[in-house]
Tab-separated table of C-alpha atoms in Angstrom:
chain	number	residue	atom	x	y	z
V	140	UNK	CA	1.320	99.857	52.413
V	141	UNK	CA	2.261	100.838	55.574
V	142	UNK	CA	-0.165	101.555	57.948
V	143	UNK	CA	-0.607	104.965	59.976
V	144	UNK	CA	0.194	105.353	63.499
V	145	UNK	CA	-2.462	104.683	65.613
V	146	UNK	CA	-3.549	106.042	69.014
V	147	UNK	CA	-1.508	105.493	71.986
V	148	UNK	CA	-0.935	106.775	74.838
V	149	UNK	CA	0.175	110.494	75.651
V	150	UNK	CA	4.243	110.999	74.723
V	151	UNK	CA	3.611	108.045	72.863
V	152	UNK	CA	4.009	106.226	68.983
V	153	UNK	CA	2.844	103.697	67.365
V	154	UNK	CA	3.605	102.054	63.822
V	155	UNK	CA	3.100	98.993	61.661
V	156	UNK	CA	4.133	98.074	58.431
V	157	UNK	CA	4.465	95.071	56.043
V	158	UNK	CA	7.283	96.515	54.190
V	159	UNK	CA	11.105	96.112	55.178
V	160	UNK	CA	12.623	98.737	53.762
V	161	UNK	CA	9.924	101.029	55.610
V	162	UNK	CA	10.808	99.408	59.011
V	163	UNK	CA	14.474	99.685	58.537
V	164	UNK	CA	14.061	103.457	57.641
V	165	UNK	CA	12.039	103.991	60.926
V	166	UNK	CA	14.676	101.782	63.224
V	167	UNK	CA	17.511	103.890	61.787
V	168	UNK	CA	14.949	107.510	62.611
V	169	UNK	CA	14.222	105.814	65.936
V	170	UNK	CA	17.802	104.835	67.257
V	171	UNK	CA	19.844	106.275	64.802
V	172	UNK	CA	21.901	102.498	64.545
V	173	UNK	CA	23.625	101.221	61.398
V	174	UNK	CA	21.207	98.300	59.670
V	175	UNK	CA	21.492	95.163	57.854
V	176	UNK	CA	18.206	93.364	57.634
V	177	UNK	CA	17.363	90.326	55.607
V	178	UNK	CA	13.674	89.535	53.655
V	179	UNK	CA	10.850	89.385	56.308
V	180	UNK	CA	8.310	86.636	56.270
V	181	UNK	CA	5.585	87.102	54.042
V	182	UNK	CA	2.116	88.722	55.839
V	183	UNK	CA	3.767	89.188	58.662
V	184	UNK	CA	4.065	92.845	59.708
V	185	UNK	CA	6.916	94.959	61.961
V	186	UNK	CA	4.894	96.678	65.231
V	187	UNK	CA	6.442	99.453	66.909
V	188	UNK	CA	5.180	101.311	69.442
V	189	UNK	CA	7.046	103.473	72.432
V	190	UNK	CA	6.136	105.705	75.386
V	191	UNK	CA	8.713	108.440	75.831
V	192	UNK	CA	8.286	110.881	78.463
V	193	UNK	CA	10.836	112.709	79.889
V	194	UNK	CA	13.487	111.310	80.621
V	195	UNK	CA	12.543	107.789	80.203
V	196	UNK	CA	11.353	105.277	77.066
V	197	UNK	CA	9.530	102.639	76.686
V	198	UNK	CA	9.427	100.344	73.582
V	199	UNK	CA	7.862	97.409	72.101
V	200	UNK	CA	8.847	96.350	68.449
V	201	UNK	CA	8.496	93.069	66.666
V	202	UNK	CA	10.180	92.236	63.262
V	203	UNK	CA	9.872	88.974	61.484
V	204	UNK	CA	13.004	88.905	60.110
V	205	UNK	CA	17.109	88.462	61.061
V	206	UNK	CA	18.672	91.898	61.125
V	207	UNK	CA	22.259	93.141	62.569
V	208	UNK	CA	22.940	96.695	64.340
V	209	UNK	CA	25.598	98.577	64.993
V	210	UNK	CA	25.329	101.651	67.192
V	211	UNK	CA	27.553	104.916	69.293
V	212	UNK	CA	26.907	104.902	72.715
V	213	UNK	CA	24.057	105.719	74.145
V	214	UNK	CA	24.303	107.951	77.005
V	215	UNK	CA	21.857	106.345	78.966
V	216	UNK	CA	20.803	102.558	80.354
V	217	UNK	CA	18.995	100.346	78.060
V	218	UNK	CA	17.634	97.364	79.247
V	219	UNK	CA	15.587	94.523	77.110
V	220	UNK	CA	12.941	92.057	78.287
V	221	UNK	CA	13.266	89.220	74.895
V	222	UNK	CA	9.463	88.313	74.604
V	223	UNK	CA	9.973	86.003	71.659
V	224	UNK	CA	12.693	84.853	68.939
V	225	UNK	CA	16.219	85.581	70.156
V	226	UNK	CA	19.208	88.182	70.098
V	227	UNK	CA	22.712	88.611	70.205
V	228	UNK	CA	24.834	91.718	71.513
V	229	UNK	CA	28.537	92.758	71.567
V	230	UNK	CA	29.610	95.664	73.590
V	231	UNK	CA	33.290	95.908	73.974
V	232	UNK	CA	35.006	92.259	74.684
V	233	UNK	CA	31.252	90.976	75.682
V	234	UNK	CA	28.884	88.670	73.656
V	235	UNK	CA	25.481	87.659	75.071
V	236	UNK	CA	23.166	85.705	73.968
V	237	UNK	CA	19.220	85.863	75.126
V	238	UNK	CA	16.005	83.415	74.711
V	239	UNK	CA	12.383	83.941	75.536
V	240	UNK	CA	11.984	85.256	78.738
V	241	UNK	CA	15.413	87.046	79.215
V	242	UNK	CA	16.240	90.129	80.931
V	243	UNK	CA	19.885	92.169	79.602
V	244	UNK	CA	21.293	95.641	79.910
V	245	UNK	CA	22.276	96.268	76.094
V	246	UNK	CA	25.619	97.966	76.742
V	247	UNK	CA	28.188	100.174	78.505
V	248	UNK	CA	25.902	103.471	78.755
V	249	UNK	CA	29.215	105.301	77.677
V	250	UNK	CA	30.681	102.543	74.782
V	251	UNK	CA	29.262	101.600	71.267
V	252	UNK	CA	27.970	98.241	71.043
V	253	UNK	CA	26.250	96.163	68.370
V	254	UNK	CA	24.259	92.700	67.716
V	255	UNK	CA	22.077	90.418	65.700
V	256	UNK	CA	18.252	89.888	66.184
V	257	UNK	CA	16.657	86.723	65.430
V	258	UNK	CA	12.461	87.457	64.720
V	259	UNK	CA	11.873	88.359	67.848
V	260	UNK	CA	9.609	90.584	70.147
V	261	UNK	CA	11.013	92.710	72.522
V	262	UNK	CA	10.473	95.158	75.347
V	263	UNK	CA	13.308	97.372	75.579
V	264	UNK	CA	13.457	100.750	78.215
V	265	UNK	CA	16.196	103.872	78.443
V	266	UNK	CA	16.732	105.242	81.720
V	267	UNK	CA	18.981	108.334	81.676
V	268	UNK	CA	22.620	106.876	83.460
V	269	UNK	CA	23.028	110.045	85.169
V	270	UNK	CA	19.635	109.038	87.666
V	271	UNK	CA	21.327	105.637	87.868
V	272	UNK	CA	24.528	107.163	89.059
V	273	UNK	CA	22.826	109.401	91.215
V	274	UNK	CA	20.947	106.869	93.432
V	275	UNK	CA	23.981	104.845	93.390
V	276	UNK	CA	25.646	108.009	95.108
V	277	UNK	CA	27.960	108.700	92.453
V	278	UNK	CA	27.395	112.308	91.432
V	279	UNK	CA	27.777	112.328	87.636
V	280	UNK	CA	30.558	114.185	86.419
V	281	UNK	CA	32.374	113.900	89.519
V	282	UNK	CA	32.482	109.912	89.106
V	283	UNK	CA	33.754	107.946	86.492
V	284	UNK	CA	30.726	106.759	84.384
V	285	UNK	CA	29.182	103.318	85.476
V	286	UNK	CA	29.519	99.927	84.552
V	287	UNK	CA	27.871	96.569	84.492
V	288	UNK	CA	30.037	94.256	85.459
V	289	UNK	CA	27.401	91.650	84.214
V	290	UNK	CA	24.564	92.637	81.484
V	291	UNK	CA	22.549	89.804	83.478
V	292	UNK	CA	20.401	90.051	86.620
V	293	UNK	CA	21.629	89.064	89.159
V	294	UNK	CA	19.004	85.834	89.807
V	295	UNK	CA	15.577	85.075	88.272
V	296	UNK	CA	13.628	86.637	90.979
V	297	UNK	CA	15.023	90.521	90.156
V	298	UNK	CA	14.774	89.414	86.539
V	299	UNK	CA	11.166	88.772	86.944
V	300	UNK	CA	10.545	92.250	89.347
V	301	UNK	CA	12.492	94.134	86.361
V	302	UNK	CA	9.336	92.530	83.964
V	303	UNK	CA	6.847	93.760	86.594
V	304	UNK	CA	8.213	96.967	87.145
V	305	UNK	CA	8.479	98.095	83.502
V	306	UNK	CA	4.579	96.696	83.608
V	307	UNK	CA	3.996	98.854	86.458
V	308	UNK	CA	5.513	101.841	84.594
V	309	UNK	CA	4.220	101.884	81.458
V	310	UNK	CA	0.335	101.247	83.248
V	311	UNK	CA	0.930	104.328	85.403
V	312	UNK	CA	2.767	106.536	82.554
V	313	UNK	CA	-0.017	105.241	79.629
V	314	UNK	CA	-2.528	106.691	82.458
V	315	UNK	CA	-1.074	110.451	82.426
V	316	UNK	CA	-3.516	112.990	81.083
V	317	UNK	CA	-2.377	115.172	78.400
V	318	UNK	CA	0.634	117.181	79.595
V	319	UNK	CA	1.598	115.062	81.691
V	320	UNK	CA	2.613	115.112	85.754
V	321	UNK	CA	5.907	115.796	85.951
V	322	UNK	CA	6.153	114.802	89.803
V	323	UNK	CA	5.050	111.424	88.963
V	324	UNK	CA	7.362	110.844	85.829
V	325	UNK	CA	10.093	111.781	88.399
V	326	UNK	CA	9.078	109.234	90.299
V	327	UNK	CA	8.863	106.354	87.524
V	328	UNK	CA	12.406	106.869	86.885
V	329	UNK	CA	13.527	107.059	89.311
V	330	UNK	CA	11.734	103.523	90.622
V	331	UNK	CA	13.287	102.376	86.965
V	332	UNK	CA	17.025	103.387	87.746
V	333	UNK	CA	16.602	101.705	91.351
V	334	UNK	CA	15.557	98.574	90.294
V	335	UNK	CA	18.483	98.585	87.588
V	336	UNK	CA	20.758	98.967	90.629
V	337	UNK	CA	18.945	96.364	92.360
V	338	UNK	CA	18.284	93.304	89.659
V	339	UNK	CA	21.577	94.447	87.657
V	340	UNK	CA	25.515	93.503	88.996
V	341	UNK	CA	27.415	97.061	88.433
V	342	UNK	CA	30.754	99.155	90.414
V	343	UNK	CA	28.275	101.899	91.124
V	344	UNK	CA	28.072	101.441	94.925
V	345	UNK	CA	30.906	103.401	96.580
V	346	UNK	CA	32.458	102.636	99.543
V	347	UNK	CA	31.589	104.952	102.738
V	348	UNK	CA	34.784	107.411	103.730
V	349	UNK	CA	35.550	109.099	106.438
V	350	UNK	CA	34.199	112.076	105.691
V	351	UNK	CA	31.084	110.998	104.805
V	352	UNK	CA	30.275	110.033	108.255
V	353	UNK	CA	32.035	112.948	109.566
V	354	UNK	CA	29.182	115.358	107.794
V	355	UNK	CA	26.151	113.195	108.501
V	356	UNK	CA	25.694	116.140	111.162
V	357	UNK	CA	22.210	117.755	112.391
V	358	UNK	CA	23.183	120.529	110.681
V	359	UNK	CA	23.345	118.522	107.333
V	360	UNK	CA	20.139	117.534	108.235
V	361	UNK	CA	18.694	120.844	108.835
V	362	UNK	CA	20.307	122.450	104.959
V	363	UNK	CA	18.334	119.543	103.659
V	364	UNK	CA	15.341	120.108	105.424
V	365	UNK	CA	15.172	123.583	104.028
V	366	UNK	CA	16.185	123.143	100.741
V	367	UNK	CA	13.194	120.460	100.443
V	368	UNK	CA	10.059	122.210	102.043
V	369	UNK	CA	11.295	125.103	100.012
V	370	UNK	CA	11.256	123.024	96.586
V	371	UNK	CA	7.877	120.249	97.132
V	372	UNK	CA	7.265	120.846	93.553
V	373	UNK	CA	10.216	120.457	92.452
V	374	UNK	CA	11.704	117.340	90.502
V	375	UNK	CA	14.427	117.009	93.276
V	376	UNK	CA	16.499	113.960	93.963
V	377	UNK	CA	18.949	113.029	96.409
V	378	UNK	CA	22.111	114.200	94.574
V	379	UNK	CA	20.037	118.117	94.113
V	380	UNK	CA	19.075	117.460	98.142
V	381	UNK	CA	22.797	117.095	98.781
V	382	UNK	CA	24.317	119.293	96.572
V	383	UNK	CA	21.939	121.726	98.545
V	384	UNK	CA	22.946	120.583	101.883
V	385	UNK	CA	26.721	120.955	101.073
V	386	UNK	CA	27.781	116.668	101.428
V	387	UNK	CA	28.021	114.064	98.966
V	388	UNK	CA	24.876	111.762	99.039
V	389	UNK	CA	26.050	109.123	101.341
V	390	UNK	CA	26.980	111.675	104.128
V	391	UNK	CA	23.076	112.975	103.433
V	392	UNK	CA	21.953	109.462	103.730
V	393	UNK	CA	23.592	108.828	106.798
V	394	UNK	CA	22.622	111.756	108.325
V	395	UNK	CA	19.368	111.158	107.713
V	396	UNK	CA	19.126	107.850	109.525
V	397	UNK	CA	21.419	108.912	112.299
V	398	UNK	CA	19.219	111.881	113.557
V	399	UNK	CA	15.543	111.388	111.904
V	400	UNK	CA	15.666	107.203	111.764
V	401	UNK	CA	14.480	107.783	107.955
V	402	UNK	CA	15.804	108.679	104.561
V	403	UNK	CA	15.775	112.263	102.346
V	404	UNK	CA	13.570	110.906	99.835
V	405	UNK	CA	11.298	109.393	102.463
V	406	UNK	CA	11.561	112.908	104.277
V	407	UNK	CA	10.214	114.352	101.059
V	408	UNK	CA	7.638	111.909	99.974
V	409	UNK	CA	6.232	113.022	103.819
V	410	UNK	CA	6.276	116.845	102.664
V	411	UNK	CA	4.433	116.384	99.478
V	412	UNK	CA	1.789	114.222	101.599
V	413	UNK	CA	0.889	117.215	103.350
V	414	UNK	CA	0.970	119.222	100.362
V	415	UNK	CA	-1.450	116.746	98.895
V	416	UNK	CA	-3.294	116.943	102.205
V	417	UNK	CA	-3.498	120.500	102.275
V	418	UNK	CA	-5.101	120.559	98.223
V	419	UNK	CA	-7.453	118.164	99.682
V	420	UNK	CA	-8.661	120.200	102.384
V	421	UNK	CA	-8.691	123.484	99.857
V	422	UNK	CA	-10.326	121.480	96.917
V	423	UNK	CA	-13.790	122.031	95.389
V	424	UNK	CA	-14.989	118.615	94.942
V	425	UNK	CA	-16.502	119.228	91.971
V	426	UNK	CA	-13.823	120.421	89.956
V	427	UNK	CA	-10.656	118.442	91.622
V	428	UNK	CA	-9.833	114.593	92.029
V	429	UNK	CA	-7.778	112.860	94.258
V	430	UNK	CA	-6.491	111.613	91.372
V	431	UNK	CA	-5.447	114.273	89.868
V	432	UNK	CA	-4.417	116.071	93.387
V	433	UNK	CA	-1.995	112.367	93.884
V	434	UNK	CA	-0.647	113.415	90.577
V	435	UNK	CA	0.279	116.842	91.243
V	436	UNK	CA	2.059	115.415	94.297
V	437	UNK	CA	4.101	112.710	92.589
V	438	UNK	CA	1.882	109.930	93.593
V	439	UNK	CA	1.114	107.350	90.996
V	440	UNK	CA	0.138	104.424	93.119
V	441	UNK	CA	-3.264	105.412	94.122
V	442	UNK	CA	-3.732	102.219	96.631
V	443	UNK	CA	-0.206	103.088	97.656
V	444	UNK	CA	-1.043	106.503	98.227
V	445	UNK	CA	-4.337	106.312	100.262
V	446	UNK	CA	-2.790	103.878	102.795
V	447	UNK	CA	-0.246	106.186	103.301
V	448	UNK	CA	-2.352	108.900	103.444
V	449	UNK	CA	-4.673	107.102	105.920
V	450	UNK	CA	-1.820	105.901	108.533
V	451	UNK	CA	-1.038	109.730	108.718
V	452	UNK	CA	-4.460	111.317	108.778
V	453	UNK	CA	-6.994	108.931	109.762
V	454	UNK	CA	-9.173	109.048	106.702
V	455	UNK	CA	-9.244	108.091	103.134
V	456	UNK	CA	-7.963	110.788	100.797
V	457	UNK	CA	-11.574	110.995	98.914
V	458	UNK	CA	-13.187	111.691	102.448
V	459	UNK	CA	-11.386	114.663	103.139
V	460	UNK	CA	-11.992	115.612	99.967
V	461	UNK	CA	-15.357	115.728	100.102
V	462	UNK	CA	-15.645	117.978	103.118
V	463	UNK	CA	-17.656	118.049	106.787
């Protein structure tokens, strides 16, 4: 019989079953593909569990069987880690093939695609395209959509930092009390779609133009400024910062370096320090954390975010919390 799902993190599933056609009715409820799955090895059960939150998923299944897929597109960025057995995908005129220990964006966010899955184990995680786009400086719906131009990093090295990162995530996201922070799940994706752009070949990087470096003016500078100590808590992102400021992304970017020697996300991540700092200051130690305070603030690296908060005020973040 199949077994119940089981407890798992907040925004999350879990499921396990011994019988095939139970597993092919939840893959078809999960991803809504087309199946064709053959007898699965006796006493040897499908697992499924996912994270979603947000914007982003995060999935683990194992089958121990042979089973084909055919799916629409998916709107978004899917990228699988293959932890064991093997797999096969088609998207348009492309057919890879991945072992153990391989790393491949599943499709075209914007094309169907389909495949064949040999018993294996994998790891697979959505990030929404638009966020891809948008750190990529292509404003979606003003760009045509991206593209891989490989659905293979780009060396073993980002291959192996797209494993740790999804670790990374899923640790921090699994660690979210109920409700969730929304600053920090911001952040995750955002660290998600980077790191696609970073380990993954695709024609998302414009070139600069003209008039990009035309408007990377003070002024630019000073729109943006406003528009972000105005919105701290807000679940802003360069592409909102320079919609705000009036300039494409690049022009913001530029701007940024040419007359503050930093970046708009780095200029924000400063703001929401001292909003962290103040909360700190204001907090009743016996009803706050820093924790939870880090949270609030988009901070899920605590390490990450004491040092930081240290170089810039001199003291751990638990000190100043704790008052005179």
């Amino acid at each position: 019989m199949p077994q119940q799902p089981h407890a798992v993190p907040p925004g999350g599933q879990s499921f396990r079953t011994t019988e095939v056609d139970v597993a092919r009715d939840w893959l078809k409820a999960a991803y809504g593909t087309s199946l064709r799955m053959d007898a699965p090895a006796p006493r040897r059960p499908f697992r499924y569990s996912r994270i979603s939150v947000g914007p982003l998923s995060l999935s683990t299944l194992a089958l121990p069987t042979n089973y084909s897929y055919s799916t629409d597109p998916l709107g978004a960025v899917a990228v699988t880690h293959v932890v064991g057995g093997r797999m096969v995908r088609e998207c348009q005129d492309d057919v890879t093939r991945a072992a153990p220990g391989d790393v491949l964006a599943i499709s075209q966010p914007h094309l169907p695609y389909a495949g064949r899955v040999y018993s294996a184990e994998l790891r697979a995680v959505t990030v929404p395209a638009s966020l891809v786009q948008e750190l990529a400086g292509r404003p979606p719906g003003r760009s045509r959509p991206l593209r891989f131009t490989r659905f293979t990093p780009v060396s073993q090295a980002m291959a192996d930092q797209w494993k740790r990162t999804v670790d990374y995530v899923e640790e921090s996201l699994g660690a979210l009390p109920a409700g969730g922070a929304p600053l920090v799940v911001d952040a995750a994706a955002r660290l998600l779609a980077a790191t696609v752009l970073a380990a993954f070949p695709t024609d998302a990087r414009p070139e600069p133009v003209l008039a990009d470096t035309r408007d990377a003016t003070s002024e630019t500078v000073r729109r943006a400024i406003a528009f972000i100590e105005s919105h701290p808590a807000a679940e802003i992102g360069l592409a909102d910062t320079a919609a705000a400021a009036g300039v494409t992304p690049r022009a913001l970017q530029y701007a940024f370096r040419r007359h503050l020697g930093t970046t708009p996300m780095a200029y924000l991540r400063r703001v929401r320090l001292a909003q962290a700092h103040d909360d700190l200051v204001a907090a009743d130690p016996a009803r706050e954390t820093v924790t939870a305070i880090a949270h609030r603030w988009g901070f899920h690296h605590q390490g990450r975010f004491a040092a930081d908060y240290r170089q810039t005020y001199g003291v751990l973040p638990r000190h100043t919390l704790a008052g005179p």
